[in-house]
Amino acid sequence: MITAIVGANWGDEGKGKITDVEAAKSDIVIRFQGGSNAGHTIINHYGKFALHQLPSGVFYNHTTNIIGNGVALSAEKFIAELQSLEERGVPKPKIMVSNRAQLVMPYHIQLDSFEEARLSSRSFGSTRSGIAPFYSDKFAKIGFQISELFGDQAYLEEKAERIATLKNVYYEYLYHQPKLTVDAILQQLLKYKEMLAPYVADTFDFLYNAVREGKNILLEGQLGALKDPDFGIYPMVTSSHTLAAYGAVGAGLPPYEIKNIITVVKAYSSAVGAGEFVSEIFGDEADELRRRGGDGGEFGATTGRPRRMGWLDLVASRYGCRVQGATSVAFTVLDALGYLDEIPVCVAYELDGKTIDYFPTTAELKRCKPVLKKLPGWKCDIRGIKKYEALPENARKYVEFAEKEIGIPIHMVSNGPSREDILYR
């Protein structure tokens, strides 16, 4: 059985916690796309963790954790995260890195930073983790696949020389920076070879056999549907596909084996980075929601940046669930809304004077305004409640209204930051 956990919106929906919970029932947990540009926050008996490269199953001894071929692997950050777990008393996890995954190089990170600085006010709001340059190189066929580190040295030298020649056009003439050297690239590759050697494996063959043996496999997505380069708010998107369907490619699995797609929707909206955000709120209203949201406030797990805040956008969430192919919804951070007398919810958009209930392309989205409906609040703290039926009536009505509008059953409701704070319906 293969289950995917993915986001319906801009990311930051609380996927890490849901993955942590589902990992307890899984034999294998796989990161299948993205890189260190977004993190999953997990709270357990070891403490609070922000995972950037590692799959969220690393806290379970029975789980094999895989970094799939679709991931942009930052080797230093991968090793640093492993060491951080050990320093904090977490038993050494079972982890495998696909030999077909590719490496984020230092020049990817530099080029990302140079370009964001050059664009200035027109920037994409990148985390400057090298993700866009990495994926550009991957599809331009000038990326370094991990398997190449263990191959012919002469080939590696020739490729490094070819890449340095290309990159130095940017370094010298566009960004006016010191040029790359072939020797520095080769030394970095040899360093990565030594660091990664204990973890590299043919994960495709491993997963082929795991599927045949009926293992429980969990696919862990990064960011959300609205950051997908095809179906999201292009061009203010990420550079890898954030959809459950890509799990088949990014992990190397049969697409027809992905049976359950748990799509995570937050009880309000938040986003990091630039791009269209119809239900966004500002000022004191946003500050108050940001302060109460998440665990310790709504700030990026990777960047620490204050997240942009908004009310629950049911137009975007319905679209995101459809794009993901959701079979069920996990509805998170409901507890953050307990301070409100009334809770605004975006139920439609106004586009050029007309009301629409669909999520348009970015060109039209830029002209959309939210159509809000106010639902009654419950005015109390719901953390600690263990059964859905014990929630205040207005809290249940809020969940059920969202479920009806999204059109996908909400099977899980989160009412607190820890893995125990899940209500099942």
Short mmCIF file of C-alpha atoms in Angstrom, two decimals:
data_model
loop_
_atom_site.label_atom_id
_atom_site.label_comp_id
_atom_site.label_asym_id
_atom_site.label_seq_id
_atom_site.Cartn_x
_atom_site.Cartn_y
_atom_site.Cartn_z
CA MET A 1 0.00 0.00 0.00
CA ILE A 2 1.35 3.42 -0.99
CA THR A 3 0.07 6.58 0.67
CA ALA A 4 1.06 10.12 -0.31
CA ILE A 5 0.89 13.13 2.02
CA VAL A 6 0.85 16.40 0.11
CA GLY A 7 -0.29 20.00 0.50
CA ALA A 8 -3.35 21.66 -1.01
CA ASN A 9 -2.14 25.24 -0.87
CA TRP A 10 1.10 27.27 -0.73
CA GLY A 11 2.91 24.91 1.64
CA ASP A 12 3.18 25.25 5.43
CA GLU A 13 -0.07 23.32 5.86
CA GLY A 14 1.27 21.05 8.61
CA LYS A 15 2.32 18.09 6.47
CA GLY A 16 5.26 17.23 8.73
CA LYS A 17 3.02 16.40 11.66
CA ILE A 18 0.65 14.31 9.52
CA THR A 19 3.59 12.46 7.98
CA ASP A 20 5.02 11.87 11.45
CA VAL A 21 1.73 10.32 12.54
CA GLU A 22 1.36 8.16 9.42
CA ALA A 23 5.02 7.08 9.54
CA ALA A 24 4.23 5.07 12.66
CA LYS A 25 2.22 2.73 10.39
CA SER A 26 4.75 2.71 7.55
CA ASP A 27 7.68 0.49 6.63
CA ILE A 28 9.23 3.07 4.27
CA VAL A 29 9.03 6.89 4.11
CA ILE A 30 10.23 8.67 0.96
CA ARG A 31 11.01 12.29 0.14
CA PHE A 32 10.35 12.44 -3.59
CA GLN A 33 10.89 16.09 -4.65
CA GLY A 34 12.23 19.47 -3.59
CA GLY A 35 15.26 20.22 -1.50
CA SER A 36 16.30 22.13 1.59
CA ASN A 37 14.17 25.12 0.58
CA ALA A 38 11.26 24.08 2.81
CA GLY A 39 11.07 22.28 6.14
CA HIS A 40 8.67 20.09 8.08
CA THR A 41 8.22 20.85 11.76
CA ILE A 42 7.80 17.80 14.00
CA ILE A 43 7.22 17.73 17.76
CA ASN A 44 7.71 14.45 19.63
CA HIS A 45 9.18 13.13 22.89
CA TYR A 46 12.70 13.94 21.61
CA GLY A 47 11.80 17.64 21.18
CA LYS A 48 10.94 20.00 18.34
CA PHE A 49 12.61 19.47 14.97
CA ALA A 50 12.60 21.25 11.61
CA LEU A 51 13.52 18.68 8.96
CA HIS A 52 14.72 20.03 5.61
CA GLN A 53 16.29 17.08 3.78
CA LEU A 54 15.42 14.07 5.92
CA PRO A 55 12.15 12.17 5.55
CA SER A 56 9.83 12.51 8.54
CA GLY A 57 10.09 8.81 9.40
CA VAL A 58 13.57 9.20 10.92
CA PHE A 59 12.17 9.08 14.47
CA TYR A 60 10.93 5.49 14.10
CA ASN A 61 13.31 2.53 14.38
CA HIS A 62 11.14 0.30 12.22
CA THR A 63 11.12 2.70 9.25
CA THR A 64 13.49 2.84 6.28
CA ASN A 65 13.83 6.42 5.07
CA ILE A 66 14.62 7.17 1.45
CA ILE A 67 15.72 10.32 -0.33
CA GLY A 68 14.36 9.69 -3.81
CA ASN A 69 15.79 10.43 -7.23
CA GLY A 70 13.53 13.49 -7.59
CA VAL A 71 15.13 15.32 -4.65
CA ALA A 72 17.61 18.19 -4.91
CA LEU A 73 20.15 16.87 -2.40
CA SER A 74 22.27 19.33 -0.43
CA ALA A 75 24.86 16.93 0.92
CA GLU A 76 26.18 19.17 3.70
CA LYS A 77 22.71 19.88 5.05
CA PHE A 78 21.80 16.20 4.84
CA ILE A 79 24.82 15.19 6.94
CA ALA A 80 24.30 18.11 9.36
CA GLU A 81 20.70 17.05 9.96
CA LEU A 82 21.74 13.48 10.67
CA GLN A 83 24.36 14.68 13.14
CA SER A 84 21.84 17.00 14.80
CA LEU A 85 19.45 14.09 15.40
CA GLU A 86 22.23 12.05 17.01
CA GLU A 87 23.29 14.98 19.22
CA ARG A 88 19.72 15.30 20.48
CA GLY A 89 19.40 11.65 21.44
CA VAL A 90 17.52 10.30 18.42
CA PRO A 91 18.65 6.75 17.51
CA LYS A 92 20.49 6.57 14.19
CA PRO A 93 17.82 6.18 11.50
CA LYS A 94 17.84 3.73 8.63
CA ILE A 95 18.37 5.91 5.58
CA MET A 96 19.07 5.40 1.89
CA VAL A 97 19.89 7.96 -0.78
CA SER A 98 19.00 7.18 -4.38
CA ASN A 99 22.04 6.83 -6.61
CA ARG A 100 19.94 8.64 -9.25
CA ALA A 101 19.37 11.75 -7.11
CA GLN A 102 21.33 14.83 -8.11
CA LEU A 103 23.46 17.24 -6.10
CA VAL A 104 22.90 20.85 -5.20
CA MET A 105 26.32 22.42 -5.80
CA PRO A 106 27.67 25.55 -4.08
CA TYR A 107 27.41 27.43 -7.37
CA HIS A 108 23.66 26.69 -7.48
CA ILE A 109 23.23 28.46 -4.15
CA GLN A 110 25.43 31.36 -5.26
CA LEU A 111 23.60 31.80 -8.57
CA ASP A 112 20.25 31.72 -6.77
CA SER A 113 21.40 34.51 -4.44
CA PHE A 114 22.99 36.55 -7.24
CA GLU A 115 19.82 36.41 -9.34
CA GLU A 116 17.48 37.33 -6.48
CA ALA A 117 19.72 40.31 -5.71
CA ARG A 118 19.78 41.32 -9.37
CA LEU A 119 15.98 41.15 -9.64
CA SER A 120 15.62 43.21 -6.45
CA SER A 121 11.93 44.21 -6.08
CA ARG A 122 10.98 41.82 -8.90
CA SER A 123 12.47 38.79 -7.14
CA PHE A 124 10.64 35.49 -6.63
CA GLY A 125 11.05 35.46 -2.86
CA SER A 126 13.43 32.50 -3.17
CA THR A 127 14.90 30.89 -0.06
CA ARG A 128 18.22 31.12 -1.93
CA SER A 129 18.81 27.41 -1.46
CA GLY A 130 19.86 26.86 -5.08
CA ILE A 131 16.69 25.03 -6.11
CA ALA A 132 15.85 26.81 -9.37
CA PRO A 133 19.45 26.68 -10.71
CA PHE A 134 19.63 23.02 -9.62
CA TYR A 135 16.53 21.93 -11.53
CA SER A 136 17.52 24.10 -14.50
CA ASP A 137 20.80 22.20 -14.69
CA LYS A 138 19.11 18.84 -14.20
CA PHE A 139 16.89 19.31 -17.23
CA ALA A 140 19.65 20.98 -19.23
CA LYS A 141 21.58 17.74 -18.60
CA ILE A 142 24.48 19.42 -16.82
CA GLY A 143 23.66 18.32 -13.28
CA PHE A 144 25.75 15.87 -11.27
CA GLN A 145 23.96 12.59 -10.55
CA ILE A 146 25.24 10.89 -7.41
CA SER A 147 26.09 7.74 -9.38
CA GLU A 148 28.62 9.77 -11.38
CA LEU A 149 30.71 10.31 -8.27
CA PHE A 150 31.49 6.60 -8.23
CA GLY A 151 32.18 6.32 -11.95
CA ASP A 152 35.00 7.30 -14.31
CA GLN A 153 37.19 10.10 -12.94
CA ALA A 154 38.17 11.36 -16.40
CA TYR A 155 34.49 11.78 -17.30
CA LEU A 156 33.89 13.74 -14.09
CA GLU A 157 36.82 16.05 -14.87
CA GLU A 158 35.59 16.67 -18.43
CA LYS A 159 32.09 17.44 -17.20
CA ALA A 160 33.35 19.80 -14.49
CA GLU A 161 35.37 21.69 -17.08
CA ARG A 162 32.37 21.98 -19.41
CA ILE A 163 30.13 23.24 -16.59
CA ALA A 164 32.69 25.77 -15.34
CA THR A 165 32.92 27.22 -18.86
CA LEU A 166 29.15 27.67 -19.01
CA LYS A 167 28.69 29.03 -15.50
CA ASN A 168 31.55 31.49 -15.77
CA VAL A 169 29.68 33.38 -18.47
CA TYR A 170 27.16 34.26 -15.76
CA TYR A 171 29.74 34.80 -13.03
CA GLU A 172 31.91 37.12 -15.11
CA TYR A 173 29.54 39.04 -17.37
CA LEU A 174 26.15 39.10 -15.62
CA TYR A 175 26.96 39.00 -11.91
CA HIS A 176 30.53 40.34 -11.97
CA GLN A 177 31.80 37.72 -9.52
CA PRO A 178 35.06 35.72 -9.32
CA LYS A 179 35.03 32.81 -11.75
CA LEU A 180 34.62 29.15 -10.81
CA THR A 181 37.57 26.81 -11.11
CA VAL A 182 37.47 23.23 -12.29
CA ASP A 183 39.65 22.13 -9.38
CA ALA A 184 37.25 23.61 -6.81
CA ILE A 185 34.30 21.79 -8.43
CA LEU A 186 36.18 18.48 -8.46
CA GLN A 187 37.28 18.83 -4.85
CA GLN A 188 33.68 19.48 -3.85
CA LEU A 189 32.51 16.38 -5.71
CA LEU A 190 35.14 14.20 -4.02
CA LYS A 191 34.06 15.56 -0.66
CA TYR A 192 30.44 14.68 -1.43
CA LYS A 193 31.47 11.19 -2.54
CA GLU A 194 33.06 10.53 0.85
CA MET A 195 30.14 12.01 2.78
CA LEU A 196 27.41 10.13 0.93
CA ALA A 197 29.09 6.75 0.32
CA PRO A 198 27.54 5.03 3.40
CA TYR A 199 24.01 5.94 2.30
CA VAL A 200 23.92 5.62 -1.49
CA ALA A 201 21.90 2.72 -2.86
CA ASP A 202 19.83 1.52 -5.79
CA THR A 203 16.53 2.60 -4.23
CA PHE A 204 14.57 1.75 -7.39
CA ASP A 205 15.38 -1.94 -7.01
CA PHE A 206 14.73 -1.76 -3.26
CA LEU A 207 11.31 -0.19 -3.78
CA TYR A 208 10.39 -2.55 -6.61
CA ASN A 209 10.79 -5.45 -4.21
CA ALA A 210 9.07 -3.57 -1.37
CA VAL A 211 5.96 -3.06 -3.50
CA ARG A 212 5.93 -6.75 -4.46
CA GLU A 213 6.17 -7.68 -0.77
CA GLY A 214 3.21 -5.46 0.12
CA LYS A 215 5.16 -3.04 2.32
CA ASN A 216 3.44 0.11 3.60
CA ILE A 217 5.11 3.00 1.79
CA LEU A 218 4.62 6.69 2.58
CA LEU A 219 5.42 9.44 0.09
CA GLU A 220 6.22 12.79 1.71
CA GLY A 221 5.63 15.91 -0.38
CA GLN A 222 7.15 19.36 0.07
CA LEU A 223 5.28 22.66 -0.35
CA GLY A 224 1.77 22.51 -1.85
CA ALA A 225 -0.27 22.32 -5.06
CA LEU A 226 -0.26 26.09 -5.58
CA LYS A 227 3.54 26.05 -5.80
CA ASP A 228 3.59 23.44 -8.59
CA PRO A 229 5.25 24.80 -11.76
CA ASP A 230 2.36 23.61 -13.99
CA PHE A 231 -0.73 23.94 -11.80
CA GLY A 232 0.38 26.60 -9.31
CA ILE A 233 0.69 30.39 -9.31
CA TYR A 234 3.32 30.44 -12.05
CA PRO A 235 5.89 31.99 -12.17
CA MET A 236 5.94 32.42 -8.37
CA VAL A 237 6.28 28.68 -7.86
CA THR A 238 8.96 26.20 -6.89
CA SER A 239 11.01 24.30 -9.48
CA SER A 240 9.91 20.73 -8.75
CA HIS A 241 6.47 19.18 -9.05
CA THR A 242 4.66 19.27 -5.71
CA LEU A 243 1.90 16.83 -6.70
CA ALA A 244 1.24 13.30 -5.47
CA ALA A 245 1.36 12.09 -9.06
CA TYR A 246 5.03 13.07 -9.23
CA GLY A 247 5.73 10.66 -6.39
CA ALA A 248 5.72 7.88 -8.94
CA VAL A 249 8.53 9.61 -10.85
CA GLY A 250 10.43 11.17 -7.96
CA ALA A 251 10.62 7.89 -6.05
CA GLY A 252 10.48 5.37 -8.90
CA LEU A 253 7.16 3.67 -8.13
CA PRO A 254 4.26 2.37 -10.23
CA PRO A 255 1.68 5.20 -10.41
CA TYR A 256 -1.25 2.80 -10.03
CA GLU A 257 0.07 1.70 -6.62
CA ILE A 258 -0.53 5.12 -5.01
CA LYS A 259 -3.88 4.30 -3.39
CA ASN A 260 -4.30 6.95 -0.67
CA ILE A 261 -3.61 10.65 -1.15
CA ILE A 262 -3.95 12.55 2.11
CA THR A 263 -4.06 16.23 1.20
CA VAL A 264 -3.38 18.67 4.02
CA VAL A 265 -5.45 21.85 4.34
CA LYS A 266 -4.84 24.39 7.09
CA ALA A 267 -7.83 25.93 8.90
CA TYR A 268 -6.59 29.34 7.72
CA SER A 269 -4.04 30.29 5.05
CA SER A 270 -0.36 31.14 5.13
CA ALA A 271 2.43 31.43 2.59
CA VAL A 272 6.14 32.23 2.34
CA GLY A 273 7.47 33.98 -0.73
CA ALA A 274 5.94 36.12 -3.45
CA GLY A 275 2.88 35.30 -5.52
CA GLU A 276 -0.90 35.59 -5.69
CA PHE A 277 -2.73 35.13 -2.39
CA VAL A 278 -6.36 36.24 -2.72
CA SER A 279 -7.46 35.81 0.90
CA GLU A 280 -4.38 37.56 2.35
CA ILE A 281 -4.82 39.83 5.37
CA PHE A 282 -2.51 42.54 6.69
CA GLY A 283 -1.63 44.70 9.67
CA ASP A 284 -2.80 43.93 13.19
CA GLU A 285 -5.28 41.33 11.94
CA ALA A 286 -2.49 39.34 10.28
CA ASP A 287 -0.08 39.83 13.18
CA GLU A 288 -2.58 38.39 15.67
CA LEU A 289 -3.27 35.30 13.55
CA ARG A 290 0.46 34.85 12.88
CA ARG A 291 1.23 35.03 16.60
CA ARG A 292 -1.38 32.40 17.46
CA GLY A 293 -0.79 30.08 14.52
CA GLY A 294 1.48 27.10 14.08
CA ASP A 295 3.65 26.14 17.01
CA GLY A 296 5.16 29.30 18.41
CA GLY A 297 3.88 31.45 15.56
CA GLU A 298 3.77 31.33 11.79
CA PHE A 299 7.39 31.64 10.70
CA GLY A 300 9.15 29.67 7.96
CA ALA A 301 10.75 26.43 9.16
CA THR A 302 13.65 27.01 6.76
CA THR A 303 13.97 30.78 6.53
CA GLY A 304 12.47 31.99 9.81
CA ARG A 305 10.65 34.63 7.75
CA PRO A 306 7.19 35.75 8.96
CA ARG A 307 4.62 33.96 6.86
CA ARG A 308 2.01 35.90 4.92
CA MET A 309 -1.38 35.30 6.51
CA GLY A 310 -4.92 34.93 5.23
CA TRP A 311 -8.29 33.36 5.90
CA LEU A 312 -9.17 29.85 4.77
CA ASP A 313 -9.47 29.97 0.97
CA LEU A 314 -11.93 27.29 -0.03
CA VAL A 315 -11.61 28.08 -3.75
CA ALA A 316 -7.86 27.46 -3.65
CA SER A 317 -8.20 24.48 -1.29
CA ARG A 318 -10.84 22.78 -3.46
CA TYR A 319 -8.65 23.27 -6.52
CA GLY A 320 -5.53 22.07 -4.68
CA CYS A 321 -7.28 18.89 -3.53
CA ARG A 322 -8.49 18.19 -7.05
CA VAL A 323 -5.03 18.74 -8.54
CA GLN A 324 -3.55 16.41 -5.93
CA GLY A 325 -6.22 13.75 -6.54
CA ALA A 326 -7.06 13.79 -2.83
CA THR A 327 -8.79 10.76 -1.37
CA SER A 328 -9.04 12.39 2.08
CA VAL A 329 -8.18 15.67 3.79
CA ALA A 330 -6.24 16.35 6.99
CA PHE A 331 -7.47 19.67 8.42
CA THR A 332 -4.80 21.26 10.59
CA VAL A 333 -4.25 24.03 13.19
CA LEU A 334 -7.94 24.39 14.00
CA ASP A 335 -6.97 25.39 17.55
CA ALA A 336 -5.42 28.68 16.38
CA LEU A 337 -8.84 30.17 15.57
CA GLY A 338 -10.34 29.91 19.07
CA TYR A 339 -9.87 33.63 19.79
CA LEU A 340 -12.27 34.87 17.09
CA ASP A 341 -15.94 35.85 17.56
CA GLU A 342 -16.51 35.37 13.84
CA ILE A 343 -14.22 33.63 11.34
CA PRO A 344 -14.08 34.95 7.76
CA VAL A 345 -13.80 32.28 5.06
CA CYS A 346 -13.17 32.87 1.35
CA VAL A 347 -15.95 31.05 -0.51
CA ALA A 348 -15.60 32.57 -3.99
CA TYR A 349 -13.63 35.15 -5.98
CA GLU A 350 -14.76 38.32 -7.68
CA LEU A 351 -13.14 38.58 -11.12
CA ASP A 352 -13.82 41.71 -13.16
CA GLY A 353 -17.14 42.22 -11.39
CA LYS A 354 -18.28 38.58 -11.72
CA THR A 355 -18.36 35.96 -8.95
CA ILE A 356 -16.46 32.77 -9.78
CA ASP A 357 -16.01 29.56 -7.79
CA TYR A 358 -13.02 28.16 -9.72
CA PHE A 359 -9.29 28.80 -9.34
CA PRO A 360 -8.07 30.62 -12.46
CA THR A 361 -4.62 30.95 -14.00
CA THR A 362 -2.29 33.56 -12.56
CA ALA A 363 -3.09 36.20 -15.21
CA GLU A 364 -6.71 36.26 -13.99
CA LEU A 365 -5.86 35.52 -10.37
CA LYS A 366 -4.05 38.85 -10.19
CA ARG A 367 -7.42 40.58 -10.68
CA CYS A 368 -9.38 38.49 -8.17
CA LYS A 369 -10.79 39.72 -4.88
CA PRO A 370 -12.05 37.45 -2.08
CA VAL A 371 -15.76 36.89 -1.46
CA LEU A 372 -15.95 36.27 2.29
CA LYS A 373 -18.51 34.50 4.43
CA LYS A 374 -18.37 34.82 8.22
CA LEU A 375 -18.86 31.73 10.36
CA PRO A 376 -19.47 31.87 14.13
CA GLY A 377 -16.41 31.22 16.31
CA TRP A 378 -16.25 28.94 19.35
CA LYS A 379 -14.32 31.31 21.65
CA CYS A 380 -12.39 28.71 23.64
CA ASP A 381 -9.20 26.65 23.67
CA ILE A 382 -9.79 23.26 22.04
CA ARG A 383 -6.33 21.80 22.68
CA GLY A 384 -6.46 18.63 24.73
CA ILE A 385 -9.80 17.46 23.32
CA LYS A 386 -9.36 13.86 22.19
CA LYS A 387 -12.58 13.13 20.30
CA TYR A 388 -14.06 15.01 17.38
CA GLU A 389 -17.54 14.77 18.90
CA ALA A 390 -16.29 16.63 21.97
CA LEU A 391 -15.35 19.74 20.00
CA PRO A 392 -17.58 22.82 20.46
CA GLU A 393 -20.51 22.79 18.05
CA ASN A 394 -19.25 25.80 16.09
CA ALA A 395 -15.81 24.20 15.67
CA ARG A 396 -17.47 21.11 14.19
CA LYS A 397 -19.65 23.27 11.96
CA TYR A 398 -16.53 25.06 10.69
CA VAL A 399 -14.88 21.74 9.77
CA GLU A 400 -18.04 20.40 8.16
CA PHE A 401 -18.59 23.60 6.16
CA ALA A 402 -15.04 23.32 4.81
CA GLU A 403 -15.57 19.64 3.99
CA LYS A 404 -18.76 20.38 2.04
CA GLU A 405 -17.11 23.18 0.05
CA ILE A 406 -13.92 21.22 -0.70
CA GLY A 407 -15.87 18.11 -1.66
CA ILE A 408 -13.41 15.63 -0.11
CA PRO A 409 -13.96 13.91 3.25
CA ILE A 410 -11.99 15.34 6.17
CA HIS A 411 -10.78 12.28 8.08
CA MET A 412 -8.27 13.97 10.39
CA VAL A 413 -8.49 17.22 12.35
CA SER A 414 -5.45 18.62 14.15
CA ASN A 415 -6.07 20.62 17.34
CA GLY A 416 -2.53 21.06 18.63
CA PRO A 417 1.16 20.81 17.69
CA SER A 418 2.10 17.33 18.92
CA ARG A 419 1.52 13.99 17.20
CA GLU A 420 -1.13 13.12 19.82
CA ASP A 421 -3.25 16.16 18.89
CA ILE A 422 -5.20 14.45 16.09
CA LEU A 423 -8.95 13.85 16.04
CA TYR A 424 -10.21 11.11 13.73
CA ARG A 425 -13.59 11.20 12.02
#
